[in-house]
CSV table of C-alpha atoms in Angstrom, one decimal:
chain,number,residue,atom,x,y,z
A,25,MET,CA,93.3,81.5,134.6
A,26,HIS,CA,93.5,78.8,131.6
A,27,SER,CA,90.1,80.1,130.4
A,28,ILE,CA,90.9,83.9,130.1
A,29,PHE,CA,94.2,82.7,128.1
A,30,ARG,CA,91.9,80.7,125.9
A,31,TRP,CA,89.2,83.0,125.4
A,32,THR,CA,91.8,85.8,124.2
A,33,ALA,CA,93.4,83.6,121.9
A,34,THR,CA,89.8,82.3,120.1
A,35,LEU,CA,89.2,86.3,120.3
A,36,LEU,CA,92.4,87.1,118.5
A,37,LEU,CA,91.9,84.3,116.0
A,38,ALA,CA,88.6,85.6,115.0
A,39,LEU,CA,89.5,89.1,114.7
A,40,GLY,CA,92.8,87.6,112.5
A,41,MET,CA,89.9,85.6,110.4
A,42,ALA,CA,87.9,88.8,110.0
A,43,THR,CA,90.7,91.0,108.9
A,44,SER,CA,91.8,88.4,106.5
A,45,ALA,CA,88.0,88.1,105.2
A,46,ARG,CA,88.1,91.7,104.3
A,47,ALA,CA,91.2,91.7,102.5
A,48,ASP,CA,90.0,88.8,100.3
A,49,ASP,CA,86.7,90.6,99.4
A,50,ALA,CA,88.7,93.5,98.3
A,51,ALA,CA,91.1,91.5,96.4
A,52,MET,CA,88.2,89.8,94.6
A,53,GLN,CA,86.5,93.2,93.6
A,54,ILE,CA,90.0,94.6,92.4
A,55,ARG,CA,90.7,91.1,90.4
A,56,GLN,CA,86.9,91.8,88.8
A,57,HIS,CA,87.6,95.4,87.6
A,58,ALA,CA,91.4,95.0,87.0
A,59,GLY,CA,90.6,92.2,84.3
A,60,ASP,CA,93.5,91.5,81.8
A,61,HIS,CA,95.7,94.6,82.7
A,62,ARG,CA,99.4,93.5,83.1
A,63,VAL,CA,100.4,96.3,85.7
A,64,LEU,CA,98.2,96.8,88.9
A,65,VAL,CA,99.1,99.9,91.1
A,66,LEU,CA,97.4,99.9,94.8
A,67,GLY,CA,97.4,103.5,96.0
A,68,GLU,CA,97.5,102.9,99.8
A,69,PHE,CA,97.4,104.3,103.1
A,70,HIS,CA,100.9,103.3,104.9
A,71,GLY,CA,101.1,101.1,107.8
A,72,THR,CA,97.9,99.1,108.0
A,73,ARG,CA,97.4,95.5,109.1
A,74,GLU,CA,95.0,94.8,106.4
A,75,ILE,CA,96.5,96.1,102.9
A,76,PRO,CA,99.7,93.6,103.1
A,77,LEU,CA,97.1,90.8,103.8
A,78,LEU,CA,95.1,92.2,100.6
A,79,VAL,CA,98.5,92.4,98.6
A,80,ARG,CA,99.4,88.4,99.7
A,81,ARG,CA,95.9,87.4,98.4
A,82,LEU,CA,96.2,89.3,94.9
A,83,VAL,CA,99.8,88.2,94.4
A,84,ASP,CA,98.6,84.3,95.5
A,85,ASP,CA,95.7,84.6,93.4
A,86,TYR,CA,97.5,85.9,90.0
A,87,SER,CA,100.6,83.3,90.8
A,88,ARG,CA,98.4,80.7,90.1
A,89,ASN,CA,98.3,81.6,86.4
A,90,GLY,CA,101.7,83.2,85.8
A,91,PRO,CA,104.9,84.7,87.0
A,92,VAL,CA,104.3,87.7,89.2
A,93,VAL,CA,106.3,90.3,90.3
A,94,LEU,CA,105.8,92.3,93.6
A,95,ALA,CA,107.2,96.0,93.1
A,96,LEU,CA,107.4,97.5,96.7
A,97,GLU,CA,107.8,101.4,97.9
A,98,LEU,CA,111.0,100.1,99.3
A,99,PRO,CA,114.8,101.2,98.5
A,100,ARG,CA,116.2,99.4,95.5
A,101,GLY,CA,119.1,98.9,97.8
A,102,GLU,CA,117.2,96.2,99.5
A,103,ASN,CA,116.9,94.0,96.6
A,104,THR,CA,119.7,91.8,96.7
A,105,THR,CA,118.3,91.0,100.5
A,106,LEU,CA,114.8,90.4,99.2
A,107,ARG,CA,115.8,88.4,96.2
A,108,ASP,CA,118.3,86.3,98.9
A,109,TYR,CA,115.5,85.9,101.3
A,110,LEU,CA,112.9,84.5,98.8
A,111,ASP,CA,115.3,82.2,97.7
A,112,SER,CA,116.1,81.1,101.6
A,113,ASP,CA,114.4,78.7,103.7
A,114,GLY,CA,113.2,81.3,105.9
A,115,GLY,CA,115.2,80.0,108.9
A,116,ALA,CA,116.0,82.1,111.9
A,117,MET,CA,119.4,83.2,110.0
A,118,ALA,CA,117.9,84.4,106.7
A,119,ARG,CA,115.0,86.5,108.8
A,120,GLN,CA,117.8,88.1,110.6
A,121,HIS,CA,119.6,89.1,107.7
A,122,VAL,CA,116.3,91.1,106.4
A,123,HIS,CA,115.0,92.3,109.7
A,124,GLY,CA,118.6,93.6,110.8
A,125,ARG,CA,118.8,95.8,107.7
A,126,ALA,CA,118.9,99.7,108.5
A,127,PHE,CA,115.6,100.0,106.8
A,128,TRP,CA,114.1,98.0,109.2
A,129,THR,CA,115.5,99.2,112.2
A,130,VAL,CA,114.9,102.9,112.0
A,131,ARG,CA,113.9,104.4,115.6
A,132,ASP,CA,111.6,107.0,117.3
A,133,ASP,CA,109.1,108.6,114.9
A,134,GLN,CA,110.8,107.6,111.5
A,135,HIS,CA,108.5,104.7,110.9
A,136,ASP,CA,106.8,105.9,107.9
A,137,GLY,CA,104.4,103.0,107.7
A,138,ARG,CA,106.2,100.8,105.2
A,139,ARG,CA,107.9,99.3,107.9
A,140,SER,CA,106.1,97.0,109.7
A,141,ARG,CA,106.0,93.1,111.0
A,142,ASP,CA,102.9,93.2,108.8
A,143,MET,CA,105.1,93.8,105.6
A,144,LEU,CA,107.8,91.4,106.8
A,145,ALA,CA,104.9,88.8,107.0
A,146,LEU,CA,103.7,89.8,103.9
A,147,ILE,CA,107.5,88.8,102.1
A,148,GLU,CA,107.7,85.8,104.2
A,149,GLY,CA,104.2,84.6,102.8
A,150,LEU,CA,105.2,85.1,99.5
A,151,ARG,CA,108.5,83.2,100.3
A,152,ALA,CA,106.4,80.4,101.4
A,153,LEU,CA,104.7,80.7,97.9
A,154,LYS,CA,107.7,80.6,95.9
A,155,ALA,CA,109.1,77.7,97.7
A,156,GLN,CA,105.7,75.9,96.7
A,157,GLY,CA,107.0,76.2,93.0
A,158,ARG,CA,104.8,79.7,92.5
A,159,ALA,CA,106.6,82.1,90.1
A,160,ILE,CA,107.0,85.3,92.3
A,161,GLU,CA,109.7,88.0,92.6
A,162,VAL,CA,109.5,90.7,95.1
A,163,VAL,CA,111.5,94.0,94.4
A,164,GLY,CA,111.8,97.5,95.8
A,165,TYR,CA,111.6,100.5,93.0
A,166,ASP,CA,112.1,103.4,95.3
A,167,VAL,CA,115.1,105.8,95.5
A,168,ASN,CA,117.7,105.0,98.1
A,169,ASN,CA,117.8,108.6,99.2
A,170,SER,CA,115.2,111.4,98.9
A,171,ASP,CA,117.8,114.2,96.9
A,172,GLY,CA,116.1,116.1,94.5
A,173,GLY,CA,112.5,116.4,96.1
A,174,SER,CA,109.4,115.0,95.6
A,175,GLN,CA,108.9,115.3,91.9
A,176,ALA,CA,112.5,113.8,91.0
A,177,ARG,CA,111.6,110.8,93.4
A,178,ASP,CA,108.5,110.4,91.8
A,179,ASP,CA,110.5,110.5,88.3
A,180,ARG,CA,113.0,108.1,89.1
A,181,MET,CA,110.3,105.5,90.6
A,182,ALA,CA,108.3,105.7,87.6
A,183,ALA,CA,111.7,105.3,85.6
A,184,GLU,CA,112.2,101.8,87.6
A,185,LEU,CA,109.2,100.5,87.2
A,186,ARG,CA,109.2,101.0,83.5
A,187,ARG,CA,112.3,99.1,83.4
A,188,LEU,CA,110.6,96.2,85.3
A,189,TYR,CA,107.5,96.2,83.2
A,190,ARG,CA,109.8,95.8,79.9
A,191,ARG,CA,111.6,92.9,81.2
A,192,LEU,CA,108.1,91.0,82.5
A,193,PRO,CA,107.8,87.6,80.5
A,194,ASP,CA,104.8,87.9,78.2
A,195,ASP,CA,102.7,85.8,80.9
A,196,ALA,CA,103.6,87.9,83.8
A,197,ARG,CA,101.8,90.3,85.6
A,198,MET,CA,103.1,93.3,88.0
A,199,VAL,CA,101.4,94.2,90.8
A,200,VAL,CA,102.8,97.7,92.5
A,201,LEU,CA,102.3,98.9,96.4
A,202,THR,CA,102.6,102.4,96.8
A,203,GLY,CA,101.4,105.4,98.8
A,204,ASN,CA,97.8,106.8,97.4
A,205,VAL,CA,99.8,110.1,95.7
A,206,HIS,CA,102.2,108.3,93.9
A,207,ALA,CA,99.2,105.9,92.2
A,208,MET,CA,97.5,108.9,90.9
A,209,LEU,CA,97.0,109.2,87.1
A,210,GLN,CA,96.6,112.8,87.0
A,211,ARG,CA,97.5,115.8,89.6
A,212,PRO,CA,94.3,116.9,91.2
A,213,ALA,CA,93.2,120.4,89.9
A,214,ASP,CA,93.1,121.4,94.0
A,215,ALA,CA,96.5,120.1,95.1
A,216,PRO,CA,98.7,121.7,97.5
A,217,PRO,CA,101.7,123.7,95.5
A,218,GLU,CA,104.3,121.5,97.2
A,219,MET,CA,102.8,118.2,95.4
A,220,GLN,CA,104.4,116.8,92.6
A,221,THR,CA,103.2,118.2,89.1
A,222,GLN,CA,103.5,114.5,87.7
A,223,PRO,CA,102.8,111.6,90.0
A,224,MET,CA,104.5,108.4,89.4
A,225,ALA,CA,101.4,106.5,88.0
A,226,SER,CA,100.7,109.5,85.7
A,227,ALA,CA,104.1,108.9,83.8
A,228,LEU,CA,103.3,105.4,82.9
A,229,ARG,CA,99.9,105.8,81.6
A,230,ASP,CA,101.1,104.8,77.8
A,231,LEU,CA,101.7,101.2,80.0
A,232,ASP,CA,99.1,98.7,80.5
A,233,ILE,CA,98.1,99.8,83.8
A,234,TYR,CA,95.3,100.0,86.3
A,235,SER,CA,95.5,102.5,89.2
A,236,VAL,CA,93.3,101.6,92.3
A,237,ARG,CA,92.7,103.6,95.3
A,238,LEU,CA,92.4,101.9,98.3
A,239,GLY,CA,90.2,103.4,101.1
A,240,ALA,CA,88.3,102.4,104.1
A,241,LEU,CA,85.2,103.4,105.5
A,242,ARG,CA,86.6,104.1,109.1
A,243,GLY,CA,89.7,103.2,110.9
A,244,HIS,CA,93.3,104.2,111.4
A,245,PHE,CA,96.6,104.4,109.3
A,246,TRP,CA,100.2,105.2,110.2
A,247,GLY,CA,101.1,108.7,108.4
A,248,CYS,CA,103.7,111.6,108.8
A,249,MET,CA,102.8,115.0,109.1
A,250,ASP,CA,104.8,117.1,112.1
A,251,ARG,CA,105.8,113.5,113.1
A,252,CYS,CA,104.8,109.9,112.2
A,253,LYS,CA,101.6,108.7,114.3
A,254,ALA,CA,98.3,106.6,113.9
A,255,LEU,CA,95.9,109.0,112.1
A,256,ALA,CA,92.2,108.5,112.0
A,257,LEU,CA,90.4,108.0,108.6
A,258,LEU,CA,87.0,110.1,108.1
A,259,GLU,CA,84.0,107.8,108.6
A,260,ARG,CA,81.9,106.9,105.6
A,261,PRO,CA,78.5,105.1,104.8
A,262,ALA,CA,79.2,101.8,103.0
A,263,ARG,CA,79.6,101.8,99.3
A,264,ALA,CA,80.5,99.6,96.3
A,265,PRO,CA,83.5,99.8,94.3
A,266,GLU,CA,83.7,102.9,92.1
A,267,VAL,CA,85.0,102.7,88.5
A,268,ASP,CA,86.2,106.1,86.9
A,269,THR,CA,86.9,106.1,83.1
A,270,ASP,CA,86.9,110.2,82.8
A,271,ALA,CA,90.0,111.4,81.1
A,272,GLY,CA,90.8,113.7,83.6
A,273,ARG,CA,90.8,110.8,86.4
A,274,GLN,CA,92.9,109.9,89.3
A,275,TYR,CA,92.4,106.5,89.5
A,276,ASP,CA,90.8,103.9,87.6
A,277,LEU,CA,89.0,102.1,90.6
A,278,TRP,CA,88.1,103.2,94.2
A,279,VAL,CA,87.8,100.2,96.5
A,280,TRP,CA,86.5,100.6,100.1
A,281,MET,CA,87.5,98.4,102.6
A,282,PRO,CA,85.2,98.1,105.8
A,283,GLN,CA,87.9,99.1,107.8
A,284,LEU,CA,91.6,99.5,108.7
A,285,SER,CA,93.8,99.2,111.5
A,286,VAL,CA,97.2,100.2,112.2
A,287,GLY,CA,99.7,97.2,111.7
A,288,THR,CA,102.5,96.6,114.5
A,289,LEU,CA,105.8,98.2,113.7
A,290,ALA,CA,109.1,96.6,112.9
A,291,GLU,CA,111.3,96.6,116.2
A,292,PRO,CA,114.2,98.5,116.2
């Protein structure tokens, strides 16, 4: 029996190392192409294990050279709690103060992928880096309620990111994690009529932004259509990062991770 436990632990460790390696490779590709742009917008599939690891790697790397603000698609009402947690010792009481918030304790099928243990682990990882002396801030830029529809929400998120950009120190960088539609620099011509006419990132093109679409060759993510569930990605052959410089581009860069897998939902 002990040998089974050891084998299982070894397998889980190997899987974790492989996942981390995939995230490190994608982070390196993004840094190469993004260069000195001060605002990096990452358009993700929500609810995966790999993307929080990728974001942690990027913030780790960038914060070695200056302050970093990580802007997450979380309600702004979480910002006081996030700030307090990053300044805490990460102990049980501090964790409970975050985990017990209403945002992290939704039930049934309302987990839209922004809420997961993987996202909480990302926040904890950045708290640990800050405790080592890194200049790291984590903020939510989303609205506290969705009144007004998708366009009003994108407008308000863009306005908040613009405000955060204006207060960045000269040597600082902002990393923005958002859903891939919000990260679009332009609305696609074949977009469904219900899609917002001006996605969030398209309202920020006058800033020093670089928009990256985070894709994958295979796997699953957590999405909400009629209800929230694991959704399969269309399998694709291996491909290198794709840079787009066309005036009508939706993103500056497409990066393809080998695989995405559904993260672990935050417990109710």
